Short mmCIF file of C-alpha atoms in Angstrom, two decimals:
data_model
loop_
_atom_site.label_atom_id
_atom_site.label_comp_id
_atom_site.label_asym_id
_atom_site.label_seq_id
_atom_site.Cartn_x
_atom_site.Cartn_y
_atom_site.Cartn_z
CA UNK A 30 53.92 -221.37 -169.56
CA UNK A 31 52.52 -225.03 -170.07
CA UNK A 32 51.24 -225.26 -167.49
CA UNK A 33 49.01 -222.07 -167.52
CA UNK A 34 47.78 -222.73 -170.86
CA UNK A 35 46.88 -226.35 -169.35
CA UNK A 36 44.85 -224.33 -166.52
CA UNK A 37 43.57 -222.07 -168.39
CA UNK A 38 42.69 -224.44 -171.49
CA UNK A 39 40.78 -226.66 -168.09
CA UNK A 40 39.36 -223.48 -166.85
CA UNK A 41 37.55 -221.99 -170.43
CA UNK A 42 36.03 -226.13 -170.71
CA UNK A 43 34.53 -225.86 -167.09
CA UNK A 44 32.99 -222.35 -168.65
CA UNK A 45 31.79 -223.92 -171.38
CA UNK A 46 29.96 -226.96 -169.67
CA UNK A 47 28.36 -224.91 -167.01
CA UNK A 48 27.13 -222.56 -170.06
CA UNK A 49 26.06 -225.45 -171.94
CA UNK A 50 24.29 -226.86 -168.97
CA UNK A 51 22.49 -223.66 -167.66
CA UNK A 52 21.58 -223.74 -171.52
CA UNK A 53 20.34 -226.98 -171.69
CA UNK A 54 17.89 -226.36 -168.21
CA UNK A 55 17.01 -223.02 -169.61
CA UNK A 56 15.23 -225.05 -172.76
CA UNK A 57 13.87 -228.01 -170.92
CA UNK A 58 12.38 -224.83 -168.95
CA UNK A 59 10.79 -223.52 -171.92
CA UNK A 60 9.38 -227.21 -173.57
CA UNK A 61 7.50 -228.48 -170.38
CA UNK A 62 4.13 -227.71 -170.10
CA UNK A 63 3.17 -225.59 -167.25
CA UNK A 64 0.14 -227.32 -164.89
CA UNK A 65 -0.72 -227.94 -162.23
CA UNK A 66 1.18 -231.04 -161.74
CA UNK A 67 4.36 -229.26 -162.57
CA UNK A 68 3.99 -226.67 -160.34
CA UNK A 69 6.29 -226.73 -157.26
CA UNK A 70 4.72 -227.43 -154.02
CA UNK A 71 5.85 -228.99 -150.63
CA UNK A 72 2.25 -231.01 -149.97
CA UNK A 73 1.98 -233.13 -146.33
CA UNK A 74 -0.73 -235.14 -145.60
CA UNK A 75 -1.66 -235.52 -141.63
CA UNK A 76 -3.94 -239.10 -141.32
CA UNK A 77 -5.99 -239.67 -137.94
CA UNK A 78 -4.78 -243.23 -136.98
CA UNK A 79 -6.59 -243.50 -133.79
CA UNK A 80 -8.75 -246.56 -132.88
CA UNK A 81 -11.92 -245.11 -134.15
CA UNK A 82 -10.92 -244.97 -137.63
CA UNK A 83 -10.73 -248.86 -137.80
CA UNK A 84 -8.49 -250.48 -140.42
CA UNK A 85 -10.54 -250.63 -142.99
CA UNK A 86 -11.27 -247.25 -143.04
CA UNK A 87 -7.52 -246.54 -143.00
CA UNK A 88 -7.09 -248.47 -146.14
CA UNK A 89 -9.73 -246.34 -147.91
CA UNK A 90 -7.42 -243.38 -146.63
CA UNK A 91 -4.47 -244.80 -148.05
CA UNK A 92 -6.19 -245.25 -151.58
CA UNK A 93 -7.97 -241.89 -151.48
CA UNK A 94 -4.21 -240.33 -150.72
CA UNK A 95 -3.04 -242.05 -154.14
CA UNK A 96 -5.71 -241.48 -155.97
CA UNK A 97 -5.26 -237.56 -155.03
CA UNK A 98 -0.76 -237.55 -155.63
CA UNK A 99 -1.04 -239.44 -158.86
CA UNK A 100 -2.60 -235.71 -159.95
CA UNK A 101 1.02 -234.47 -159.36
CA UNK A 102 4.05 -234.96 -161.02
CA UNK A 103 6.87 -236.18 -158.06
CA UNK A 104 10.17 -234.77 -157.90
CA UNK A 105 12.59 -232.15 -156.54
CA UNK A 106 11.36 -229.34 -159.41
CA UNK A 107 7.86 -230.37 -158.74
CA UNK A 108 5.35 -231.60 -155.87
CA UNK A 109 7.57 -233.10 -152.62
CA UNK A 110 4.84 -234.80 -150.71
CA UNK A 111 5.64 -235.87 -146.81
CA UNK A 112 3.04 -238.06 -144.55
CA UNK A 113 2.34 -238.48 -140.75
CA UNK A 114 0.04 -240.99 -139.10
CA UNK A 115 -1.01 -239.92 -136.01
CA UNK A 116 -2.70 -241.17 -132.60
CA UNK A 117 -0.95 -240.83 -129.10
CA UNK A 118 2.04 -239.90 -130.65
CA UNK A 119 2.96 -238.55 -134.59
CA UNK A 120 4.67 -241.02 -136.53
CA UNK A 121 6.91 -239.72 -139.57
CA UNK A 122 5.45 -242.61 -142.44
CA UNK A 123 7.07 -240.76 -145.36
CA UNK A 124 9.76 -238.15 -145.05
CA UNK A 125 8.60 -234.60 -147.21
CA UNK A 126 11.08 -235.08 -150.80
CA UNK A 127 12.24 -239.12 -149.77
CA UNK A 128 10.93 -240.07 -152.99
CA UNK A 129 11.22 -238.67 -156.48
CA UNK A 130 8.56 -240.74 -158.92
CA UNK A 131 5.04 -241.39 -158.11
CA UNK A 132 5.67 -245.45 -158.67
CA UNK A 133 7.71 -245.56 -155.76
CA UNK A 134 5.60 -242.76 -153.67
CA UNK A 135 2.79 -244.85 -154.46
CA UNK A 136 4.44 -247.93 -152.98
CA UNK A 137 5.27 -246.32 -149.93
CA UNK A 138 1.67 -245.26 -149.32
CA UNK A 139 0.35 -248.54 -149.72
CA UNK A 140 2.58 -249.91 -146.97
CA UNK A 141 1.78 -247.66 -144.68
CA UNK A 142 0.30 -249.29 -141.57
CA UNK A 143 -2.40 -248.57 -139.62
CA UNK A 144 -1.30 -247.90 -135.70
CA UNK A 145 -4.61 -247.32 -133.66
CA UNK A 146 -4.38 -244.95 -130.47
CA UNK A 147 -5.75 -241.84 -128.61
CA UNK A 148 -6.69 -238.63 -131.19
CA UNK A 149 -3.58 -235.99 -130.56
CA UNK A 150 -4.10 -233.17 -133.80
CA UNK A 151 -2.67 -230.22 -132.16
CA UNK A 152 0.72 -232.86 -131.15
CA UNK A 153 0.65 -234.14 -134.99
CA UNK A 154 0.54 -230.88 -136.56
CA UNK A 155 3.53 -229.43 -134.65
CA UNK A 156 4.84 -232.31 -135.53
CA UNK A 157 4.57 -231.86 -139.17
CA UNK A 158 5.30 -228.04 -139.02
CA UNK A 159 9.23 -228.58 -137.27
CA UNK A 160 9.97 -232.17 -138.38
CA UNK A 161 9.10 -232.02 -142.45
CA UNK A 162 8.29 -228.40 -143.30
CA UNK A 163 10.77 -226.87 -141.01
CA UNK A 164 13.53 -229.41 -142.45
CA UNK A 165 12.35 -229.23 -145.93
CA UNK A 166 15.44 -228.57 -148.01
CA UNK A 167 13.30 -226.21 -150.47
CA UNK A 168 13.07 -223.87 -147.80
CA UNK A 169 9.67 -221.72 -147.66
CA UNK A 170 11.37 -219.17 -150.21
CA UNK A 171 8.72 -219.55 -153.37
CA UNK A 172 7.24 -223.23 -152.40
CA UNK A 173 3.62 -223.51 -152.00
CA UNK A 174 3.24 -225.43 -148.16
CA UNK A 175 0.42 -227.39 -147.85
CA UNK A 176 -0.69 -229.54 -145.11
CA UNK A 177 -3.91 -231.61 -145.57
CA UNK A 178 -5.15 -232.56 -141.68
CA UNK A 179 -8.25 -235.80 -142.08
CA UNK A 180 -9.55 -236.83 -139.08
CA UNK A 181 -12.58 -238.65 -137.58
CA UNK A 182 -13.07 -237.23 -134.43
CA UNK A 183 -12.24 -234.30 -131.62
CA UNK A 184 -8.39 -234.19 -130.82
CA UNK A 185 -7.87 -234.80 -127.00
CA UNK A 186 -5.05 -231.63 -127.23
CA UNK A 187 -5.14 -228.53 -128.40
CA UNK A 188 -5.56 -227.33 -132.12
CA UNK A 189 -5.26 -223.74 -132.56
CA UNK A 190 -1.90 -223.06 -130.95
CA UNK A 191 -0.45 -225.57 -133.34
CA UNK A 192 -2.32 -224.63 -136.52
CA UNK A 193 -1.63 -220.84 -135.74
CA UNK A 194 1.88 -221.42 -135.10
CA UNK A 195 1.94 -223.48 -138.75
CA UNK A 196 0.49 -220.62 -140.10
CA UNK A 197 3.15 -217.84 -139.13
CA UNK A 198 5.29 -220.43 -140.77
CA UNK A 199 3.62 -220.29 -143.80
CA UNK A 200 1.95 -223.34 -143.96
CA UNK A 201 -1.55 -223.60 -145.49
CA UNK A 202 -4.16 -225.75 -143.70
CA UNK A 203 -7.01 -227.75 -144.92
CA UNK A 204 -9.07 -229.48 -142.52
CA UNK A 205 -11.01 -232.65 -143.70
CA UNK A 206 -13.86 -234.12 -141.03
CA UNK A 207 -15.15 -237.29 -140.97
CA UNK A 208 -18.36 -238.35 -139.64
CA UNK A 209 -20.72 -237.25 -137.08
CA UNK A 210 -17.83 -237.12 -134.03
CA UNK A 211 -15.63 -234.35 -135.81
CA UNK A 212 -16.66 -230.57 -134.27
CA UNK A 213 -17.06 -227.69 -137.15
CA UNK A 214 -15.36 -225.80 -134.48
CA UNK A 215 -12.61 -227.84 -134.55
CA UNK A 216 -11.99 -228.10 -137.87
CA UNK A 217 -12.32 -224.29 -138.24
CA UNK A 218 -9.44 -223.52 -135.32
CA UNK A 219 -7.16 -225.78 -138.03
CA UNK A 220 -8.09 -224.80 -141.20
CA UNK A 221 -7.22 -221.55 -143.18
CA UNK A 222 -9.65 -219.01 -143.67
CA UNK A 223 -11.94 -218.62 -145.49
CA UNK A 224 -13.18 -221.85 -144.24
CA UNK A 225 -15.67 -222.21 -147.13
CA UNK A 226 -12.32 -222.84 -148.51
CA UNK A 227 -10.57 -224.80 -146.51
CA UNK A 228 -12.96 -227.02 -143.98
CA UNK A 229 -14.27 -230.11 -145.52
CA UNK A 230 -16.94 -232.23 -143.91
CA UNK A 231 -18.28 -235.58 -144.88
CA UNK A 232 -20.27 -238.58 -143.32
CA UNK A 233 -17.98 -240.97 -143.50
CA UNK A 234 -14.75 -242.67 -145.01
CA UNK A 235 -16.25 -244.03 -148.26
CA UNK A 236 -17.82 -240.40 -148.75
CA UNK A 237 -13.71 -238.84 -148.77
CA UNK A 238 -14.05 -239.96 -152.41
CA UNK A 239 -16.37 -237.87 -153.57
CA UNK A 240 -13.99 -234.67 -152.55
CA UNK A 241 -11.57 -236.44 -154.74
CA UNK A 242 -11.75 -233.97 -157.65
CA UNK A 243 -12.45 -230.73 -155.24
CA UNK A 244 -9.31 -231.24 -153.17
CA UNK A 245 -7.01 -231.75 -156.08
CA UNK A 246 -8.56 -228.32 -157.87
CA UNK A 247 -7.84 -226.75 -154.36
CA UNK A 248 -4.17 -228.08 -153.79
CA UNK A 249 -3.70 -226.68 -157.40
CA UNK A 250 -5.28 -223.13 -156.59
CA UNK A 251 -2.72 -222.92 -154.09
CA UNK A 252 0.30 -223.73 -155.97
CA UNK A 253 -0.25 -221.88 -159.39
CA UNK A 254 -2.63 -218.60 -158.50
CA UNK A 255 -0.55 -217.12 -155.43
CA UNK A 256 -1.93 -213.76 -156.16
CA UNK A 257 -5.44 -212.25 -155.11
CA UNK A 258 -8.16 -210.06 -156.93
CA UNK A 259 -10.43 -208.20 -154.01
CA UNK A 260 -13.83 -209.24 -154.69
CA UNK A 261 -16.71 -207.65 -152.71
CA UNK A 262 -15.53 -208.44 -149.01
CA UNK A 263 -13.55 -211.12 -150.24
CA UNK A 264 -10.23 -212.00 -151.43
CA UNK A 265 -10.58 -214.43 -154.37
CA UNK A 266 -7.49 -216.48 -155.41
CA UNK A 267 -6.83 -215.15 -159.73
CA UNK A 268 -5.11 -212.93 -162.02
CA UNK A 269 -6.20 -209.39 -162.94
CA UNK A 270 -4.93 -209.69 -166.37
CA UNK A 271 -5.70 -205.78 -167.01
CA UNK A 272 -3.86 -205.13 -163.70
CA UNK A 273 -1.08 -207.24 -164.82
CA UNK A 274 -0.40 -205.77 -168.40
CA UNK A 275 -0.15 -202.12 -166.62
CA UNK A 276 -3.64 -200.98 -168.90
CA UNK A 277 -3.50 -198.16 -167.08
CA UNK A 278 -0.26 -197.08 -168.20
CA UNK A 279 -0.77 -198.14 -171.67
CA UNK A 280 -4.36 -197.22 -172.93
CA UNK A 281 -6.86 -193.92 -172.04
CA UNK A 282 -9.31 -193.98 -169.51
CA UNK A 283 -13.18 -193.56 -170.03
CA UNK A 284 -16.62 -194.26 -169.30
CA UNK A 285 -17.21 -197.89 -168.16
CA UNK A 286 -20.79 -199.38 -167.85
CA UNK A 287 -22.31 -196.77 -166.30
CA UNK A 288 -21.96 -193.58 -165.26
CA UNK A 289 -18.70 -193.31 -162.74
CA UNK A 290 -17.34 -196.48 -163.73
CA UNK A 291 -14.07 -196.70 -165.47
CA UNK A 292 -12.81 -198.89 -167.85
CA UNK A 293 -10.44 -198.22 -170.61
CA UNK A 294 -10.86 -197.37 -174.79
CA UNK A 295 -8.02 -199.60 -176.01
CA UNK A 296 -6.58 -197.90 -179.94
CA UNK A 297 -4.50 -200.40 -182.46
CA UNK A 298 -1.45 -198.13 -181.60
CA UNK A 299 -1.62 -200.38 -178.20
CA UNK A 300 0.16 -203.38 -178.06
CA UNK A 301 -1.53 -205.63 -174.92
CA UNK A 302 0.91 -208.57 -174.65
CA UNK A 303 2.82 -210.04 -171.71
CA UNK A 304 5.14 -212.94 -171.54
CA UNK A 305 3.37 -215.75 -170.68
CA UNK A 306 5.74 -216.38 -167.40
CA UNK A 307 4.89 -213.22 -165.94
CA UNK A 308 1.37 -213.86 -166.22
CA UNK A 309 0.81 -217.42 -165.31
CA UNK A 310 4.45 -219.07 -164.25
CA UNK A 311 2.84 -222.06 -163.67
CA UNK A 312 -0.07 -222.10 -165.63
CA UNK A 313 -3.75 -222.54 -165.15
CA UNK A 314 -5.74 -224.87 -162.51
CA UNK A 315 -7.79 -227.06 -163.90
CA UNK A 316 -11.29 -225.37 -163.67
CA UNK A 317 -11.46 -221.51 -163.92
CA UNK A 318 -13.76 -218.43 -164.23
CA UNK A 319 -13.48 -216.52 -167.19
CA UNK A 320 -14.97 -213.03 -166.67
CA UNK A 321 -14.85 -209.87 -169.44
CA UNK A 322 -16.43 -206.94 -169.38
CA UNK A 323 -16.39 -204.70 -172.71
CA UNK A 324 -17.48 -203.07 -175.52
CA UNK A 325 -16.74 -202.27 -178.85
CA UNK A 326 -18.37 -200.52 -182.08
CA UNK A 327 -18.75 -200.09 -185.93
CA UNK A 328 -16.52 -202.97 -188.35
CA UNK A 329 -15.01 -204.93 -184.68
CA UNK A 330 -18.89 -205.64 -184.29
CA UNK A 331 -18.47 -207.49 -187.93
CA UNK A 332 -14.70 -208.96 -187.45
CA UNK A 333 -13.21 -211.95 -185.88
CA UNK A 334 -10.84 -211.42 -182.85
CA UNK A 335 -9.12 -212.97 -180.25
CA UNK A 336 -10.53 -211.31 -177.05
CA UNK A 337 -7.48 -213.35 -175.12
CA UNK A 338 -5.33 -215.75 -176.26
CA UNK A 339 -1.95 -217.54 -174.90
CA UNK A 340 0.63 -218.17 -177.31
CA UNK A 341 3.34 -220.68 -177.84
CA UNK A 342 6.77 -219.23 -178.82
CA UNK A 343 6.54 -219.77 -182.46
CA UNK A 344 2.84 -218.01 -182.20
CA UNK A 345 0.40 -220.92 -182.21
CA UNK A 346 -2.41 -220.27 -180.37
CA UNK A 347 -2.17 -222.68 -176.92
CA UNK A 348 -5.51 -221.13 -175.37
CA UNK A 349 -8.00 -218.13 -176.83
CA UNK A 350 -11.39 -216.68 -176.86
CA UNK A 351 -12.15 -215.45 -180.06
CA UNK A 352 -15.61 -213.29 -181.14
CA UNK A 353 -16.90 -213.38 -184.80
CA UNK A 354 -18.87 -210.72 -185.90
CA UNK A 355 -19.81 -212.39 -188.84
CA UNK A 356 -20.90 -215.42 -187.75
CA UNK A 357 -22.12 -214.21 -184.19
CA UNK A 358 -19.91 -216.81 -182.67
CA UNK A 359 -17.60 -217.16 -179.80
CA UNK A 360 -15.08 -219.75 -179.76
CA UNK A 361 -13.00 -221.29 -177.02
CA UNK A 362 -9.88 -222.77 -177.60
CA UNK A 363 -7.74 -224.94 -175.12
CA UNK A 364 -5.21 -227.29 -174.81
CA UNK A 365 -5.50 -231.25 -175.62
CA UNK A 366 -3.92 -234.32 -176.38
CA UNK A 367 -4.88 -234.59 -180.04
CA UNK A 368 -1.89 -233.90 -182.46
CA UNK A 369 -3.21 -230.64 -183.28
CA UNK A 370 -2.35 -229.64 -179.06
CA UNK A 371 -5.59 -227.48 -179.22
CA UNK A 372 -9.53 -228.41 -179.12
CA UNK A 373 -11.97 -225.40 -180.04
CA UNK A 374 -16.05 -224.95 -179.42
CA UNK A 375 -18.20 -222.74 -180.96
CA UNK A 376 -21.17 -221.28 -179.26
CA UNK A 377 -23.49 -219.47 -181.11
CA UNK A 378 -24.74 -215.60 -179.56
CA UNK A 379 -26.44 -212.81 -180.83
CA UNK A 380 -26.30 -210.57 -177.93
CA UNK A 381 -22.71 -209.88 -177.51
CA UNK A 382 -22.58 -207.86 -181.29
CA UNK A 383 -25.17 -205.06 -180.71
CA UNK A 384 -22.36 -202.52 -179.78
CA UNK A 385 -23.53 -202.36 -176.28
CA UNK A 386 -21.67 -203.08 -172.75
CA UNK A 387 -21.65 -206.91 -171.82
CA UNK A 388 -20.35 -209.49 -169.58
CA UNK A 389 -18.77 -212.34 -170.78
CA UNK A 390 -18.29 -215.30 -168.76
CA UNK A 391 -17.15 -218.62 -169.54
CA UNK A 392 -17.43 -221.82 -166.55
CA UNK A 393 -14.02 -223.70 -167.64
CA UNK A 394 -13.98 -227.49 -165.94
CA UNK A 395 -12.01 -230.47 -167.23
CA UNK A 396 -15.24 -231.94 -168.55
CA UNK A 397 -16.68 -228.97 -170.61
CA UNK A 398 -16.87 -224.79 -170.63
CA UNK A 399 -19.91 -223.27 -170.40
CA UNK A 400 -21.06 -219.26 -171.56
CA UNK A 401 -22.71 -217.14 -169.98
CA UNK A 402 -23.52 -213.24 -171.26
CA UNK A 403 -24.86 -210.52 -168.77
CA UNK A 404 -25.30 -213.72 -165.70
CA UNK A 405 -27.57 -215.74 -168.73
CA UNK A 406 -26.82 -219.41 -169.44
CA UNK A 407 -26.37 -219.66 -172.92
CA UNK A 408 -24.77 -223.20 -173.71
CA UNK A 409 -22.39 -225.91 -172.03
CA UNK A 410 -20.16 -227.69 -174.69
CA UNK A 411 -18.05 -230.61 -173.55
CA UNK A 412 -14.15 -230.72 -173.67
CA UNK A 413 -11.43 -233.32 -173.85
CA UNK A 414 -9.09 -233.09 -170.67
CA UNK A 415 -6.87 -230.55 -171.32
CA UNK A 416 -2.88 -230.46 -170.72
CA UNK A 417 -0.51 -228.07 -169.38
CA UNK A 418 0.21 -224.79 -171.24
CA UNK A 419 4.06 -223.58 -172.44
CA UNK A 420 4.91 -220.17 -170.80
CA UNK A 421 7.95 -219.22 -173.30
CA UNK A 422 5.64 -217.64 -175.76
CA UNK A 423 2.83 -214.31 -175.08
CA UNK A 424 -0.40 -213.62 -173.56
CA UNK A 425 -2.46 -211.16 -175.84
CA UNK A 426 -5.55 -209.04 -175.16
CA UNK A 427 -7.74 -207.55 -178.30
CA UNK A 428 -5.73 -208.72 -181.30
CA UNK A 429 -7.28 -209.77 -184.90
CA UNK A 430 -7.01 -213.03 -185.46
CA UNK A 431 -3.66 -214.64 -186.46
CA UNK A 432 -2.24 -211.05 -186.23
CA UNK A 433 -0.22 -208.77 -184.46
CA UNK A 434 -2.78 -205.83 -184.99
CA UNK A 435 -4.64 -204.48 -181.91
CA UNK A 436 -8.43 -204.45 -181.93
CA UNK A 437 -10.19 -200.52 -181.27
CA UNK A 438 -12.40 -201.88 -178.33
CA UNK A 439 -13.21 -200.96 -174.48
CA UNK A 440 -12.59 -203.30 -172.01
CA UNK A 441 -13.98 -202.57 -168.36
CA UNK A 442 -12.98 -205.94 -165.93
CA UNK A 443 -10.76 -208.96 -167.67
CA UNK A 444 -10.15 -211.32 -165.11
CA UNK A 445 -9.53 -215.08 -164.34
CA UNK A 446 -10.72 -217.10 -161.24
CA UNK A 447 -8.73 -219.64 -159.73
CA UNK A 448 -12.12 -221.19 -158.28
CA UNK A 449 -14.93 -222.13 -160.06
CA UNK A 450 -17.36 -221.10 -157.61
CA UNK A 451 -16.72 -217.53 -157.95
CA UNK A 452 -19.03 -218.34 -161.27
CA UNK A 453 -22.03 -218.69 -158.61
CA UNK A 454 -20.81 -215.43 -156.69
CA UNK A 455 -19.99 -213.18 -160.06
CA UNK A 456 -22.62 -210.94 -161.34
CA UNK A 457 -23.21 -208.65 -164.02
CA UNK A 458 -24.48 -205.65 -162.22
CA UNK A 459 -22.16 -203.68 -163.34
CA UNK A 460 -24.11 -203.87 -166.32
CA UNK A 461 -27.28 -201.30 -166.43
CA UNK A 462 -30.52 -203.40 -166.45
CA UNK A 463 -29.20 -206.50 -166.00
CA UNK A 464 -31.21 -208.83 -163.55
CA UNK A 465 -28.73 -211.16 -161.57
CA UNK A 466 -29.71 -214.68 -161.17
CA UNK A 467 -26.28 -214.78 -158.60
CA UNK A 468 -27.97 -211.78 -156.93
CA UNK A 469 -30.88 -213.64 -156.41
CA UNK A 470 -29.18 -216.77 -155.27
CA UNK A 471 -27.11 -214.81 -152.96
CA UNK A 472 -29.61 -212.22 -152.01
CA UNK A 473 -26.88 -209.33 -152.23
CA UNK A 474 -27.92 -205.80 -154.03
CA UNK A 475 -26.84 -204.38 -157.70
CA UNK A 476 -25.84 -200.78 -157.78
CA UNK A 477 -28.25 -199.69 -160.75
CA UNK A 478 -27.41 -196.26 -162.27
CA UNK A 479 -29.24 -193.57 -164.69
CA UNK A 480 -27.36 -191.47 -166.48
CA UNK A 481 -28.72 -188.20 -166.37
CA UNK A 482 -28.63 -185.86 -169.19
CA UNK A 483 -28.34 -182.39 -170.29
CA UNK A 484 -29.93 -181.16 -173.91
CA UNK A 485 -28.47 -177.43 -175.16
CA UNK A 486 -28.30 -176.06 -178.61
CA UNK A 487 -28.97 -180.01 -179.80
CA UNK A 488 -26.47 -181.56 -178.13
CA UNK A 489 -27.14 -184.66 -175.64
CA UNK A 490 -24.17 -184.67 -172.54
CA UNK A 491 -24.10 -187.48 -169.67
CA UNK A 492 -24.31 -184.74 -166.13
CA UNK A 493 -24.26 -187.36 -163.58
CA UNK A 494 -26.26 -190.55 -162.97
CA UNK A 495 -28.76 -191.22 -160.54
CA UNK A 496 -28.03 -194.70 -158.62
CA UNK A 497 -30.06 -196.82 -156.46
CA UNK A 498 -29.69 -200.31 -154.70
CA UNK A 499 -32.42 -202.99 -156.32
CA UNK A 500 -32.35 -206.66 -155.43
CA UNK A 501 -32.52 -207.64 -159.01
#
């Protein structure tokens, strides 16, 4: 009878620490800041060694690699980061997940050797593909796999069998040329489509600096915005917040901009909040496109509300975009390092008030945000760096200002862009009689529609609409 009391006394204290333990990750979960750098990712870089990169071009390689890592937080939970040197043969300089802090990764890159040799991609890529992503102990279950190829010149074996093959594995390639002997063609068999994406070319190693900033925002885009909003032709890397709170479940269809459009008249009986893990589980990149299409009418036009705003648990706003009627104002709010966690800019509009349909779009960098309403530059306002955002709390659409109220509005498109040159491809056609400065940069056509009407007995009633393509 002891001795089962004994076991079973032993037995309820494992219980208890495992509880206390799953507990105790479960709230270290919910206090980290979701970025970027926390976001989980297995990330190998693939270095041309061969002679005609020259040693010291190789050590500007090595410093450009650390400069781009130290962006990343190192660990098991977080970014894993593997490199190969190749020439005649790969050679394995840094096993994917050997170390777990960036002070040591960043030791091991700076020893790394340069080894001179023949140019053998296709050979290094396989290479990396079976011998660090294929032994990875993450598995490709729900990791990001990112392989980084640099390289100076054509490879004397073949690419695209390799690259392909790392593709069906579900690695993502980005190829980076340098100078004059690399071949676009080349690059493209390696790379990831679309290549505008993924193909890199500069003129030579000192230039690989300068795509510093634009590689790290495009190693984040892959790691926190895995899903895709069809754009045009396209496939643009975002979130389709109206997509992702169900709208069309929760709120009654109408009239959007123009005739045959559709968008949605949102009542305060709605309640458009999410849990900030389902919407972004790792947070936002760095730089983002803000986009909004809506309207609303009578006292909203006069009121101050929070368009969109992110949450912490205990309801303090992380991240919003708030309209003032009264003051004619919008206001962006973001993270920061100041003791307050937040920074807010004001910009001031008229436009956006009238009780008409408009586009809002804000141009979010690490530098500064800029507005724009109906494709017009209105203002660019700088910003502190911002930090990572906490997911435990909600993401709310149309809600009054430090309430839990919904605001009567209609909202048409929300959506955010994972790349921040989607602000040079975004336009505001769907907006009657707007004239596209993107459309005229791009040469591509608006869809312009009249509303035709009926009169009887006094009464106005949209029929149909008359549309026509105009290069605005």
């Amino acid at each position: 009878m002891g001795y089962k009391a004994t076991s079973m006394h032993c037995v309820l204290r494992c219980l208890c620490f495992m509880l206390l333990h799953l507990f105790s990750a479960a709230q270290d979960e919910d206090i980290r800041s979701k970025s970027c750098r926390t976001a989980p990712c297995d990330l190998v870089f693939i270095l041309d060694g061969s002679w005609s990169v020259e040693d010291v071009n190789f050590e500007l390689v090595k410093r450009w690699l650390v400069n781009i890592t130290t962006s990343f937080n190192i660990g098991q939970k977080f970014t894993q980061v593997g490199v190969v040197q190749y020439s005649d043969d790969p050679v394995l300089e840094i096993p994917l997940g050997k170390y777990s802090s960036n002070k040591d990764l960043i030791k091991a890159m700076e020893s790394i050797e340069y080894m001179g040799g023949n140019t053998r991609t296709g050979t290094a890529i396989k290479f990396a593909t079976d011998k660090l992503f294929g032994l990875s102990e993450r598995g490709p279950q729900g990791i990001s796999r990112i392989a980084v190829v640099l390289t100076d010149g054509k490879s004397q074996d073949e690419v695209l069998k390799a690259a392909e093959a790392a593709r069906k594995k579900g690695v993502i390639l980005f190829a980076i040329g340098v100078g004059s002997e690399t071949e676009e063609a080349e690059l493209r068999d390696i790379a990831n489509r679309p290549f505008s994406t993924y193909v890199f070319s500069v003129e030579d190693y000192k230039a690989i600096s300068k795509i510093i900033q634009v590689i790290r925002q495009k190693l984040c885009e892959e790691t926190v915005c895995p899903a895709r909003i069809s754009v045009d032709s396209r496939d643009e890397k975002g979130f389709d917040i109206l997509l992702h709170l169900n709208l069309a479940k929760k709120a009654r269809k109408t009239q959007g901009a123009y005739y045959g459009s559709r968008a949605y008249e949102v009542t305060s009986r709605d309640d458009l909040s999410a849990t900030t893990r389902t919407l972004f589980p790792d947070g936002l990149p760095p730089s983002y496109v803000f986009v909004a299409t809506l309207r609303y009418k009578g006292s909203v036009a006069i009121e101050e509300w929070d368009l969109w705003r992110v949450q912490t648990r205990d309801g303090k706003p992380q991240m919003a975009v708030t309209l003032n009627g009264m003051d004619n104002t919008v206001m962006f709010t973001t993270t920061s390092e100041a003791p307050s966690g937040t920074q807010t800019v004001t910009f001031s509009q008229q436009t956006l008030f009238d009780e008409k349909w408009h586009q809002l779009r804000l141009l979010v960098t690490e530098e500064d945000v800029t507005l724009y309403v109906d494709d017009l530059e209105i203002e660019t306002l700088s910003l502190d760096p911002p930090v990572g955002i906490f997911i435990n709390g909600k993401t709310q659409i149309g809600k009054y200002v430090k309430k839990e109220t919904t605001v009567p509005f209609e909202i048409q498109k929300l959506r955010i862009y994972c790349d921040p040159e989607q602000n040079n491809r975004e336009t505001a056609c769907e907006i009657p009689g707007v004239v596209s400065t993107n459309v005229l940069a791009h040469s591509k056509w608006c869809l312009s529609c009249i509303t035709v009407q009926s009169h009887s007995g006094g009464n106005t009633q949209a029929v149909g609409a008359v549309c026509y393509q105009q290069l605005s």
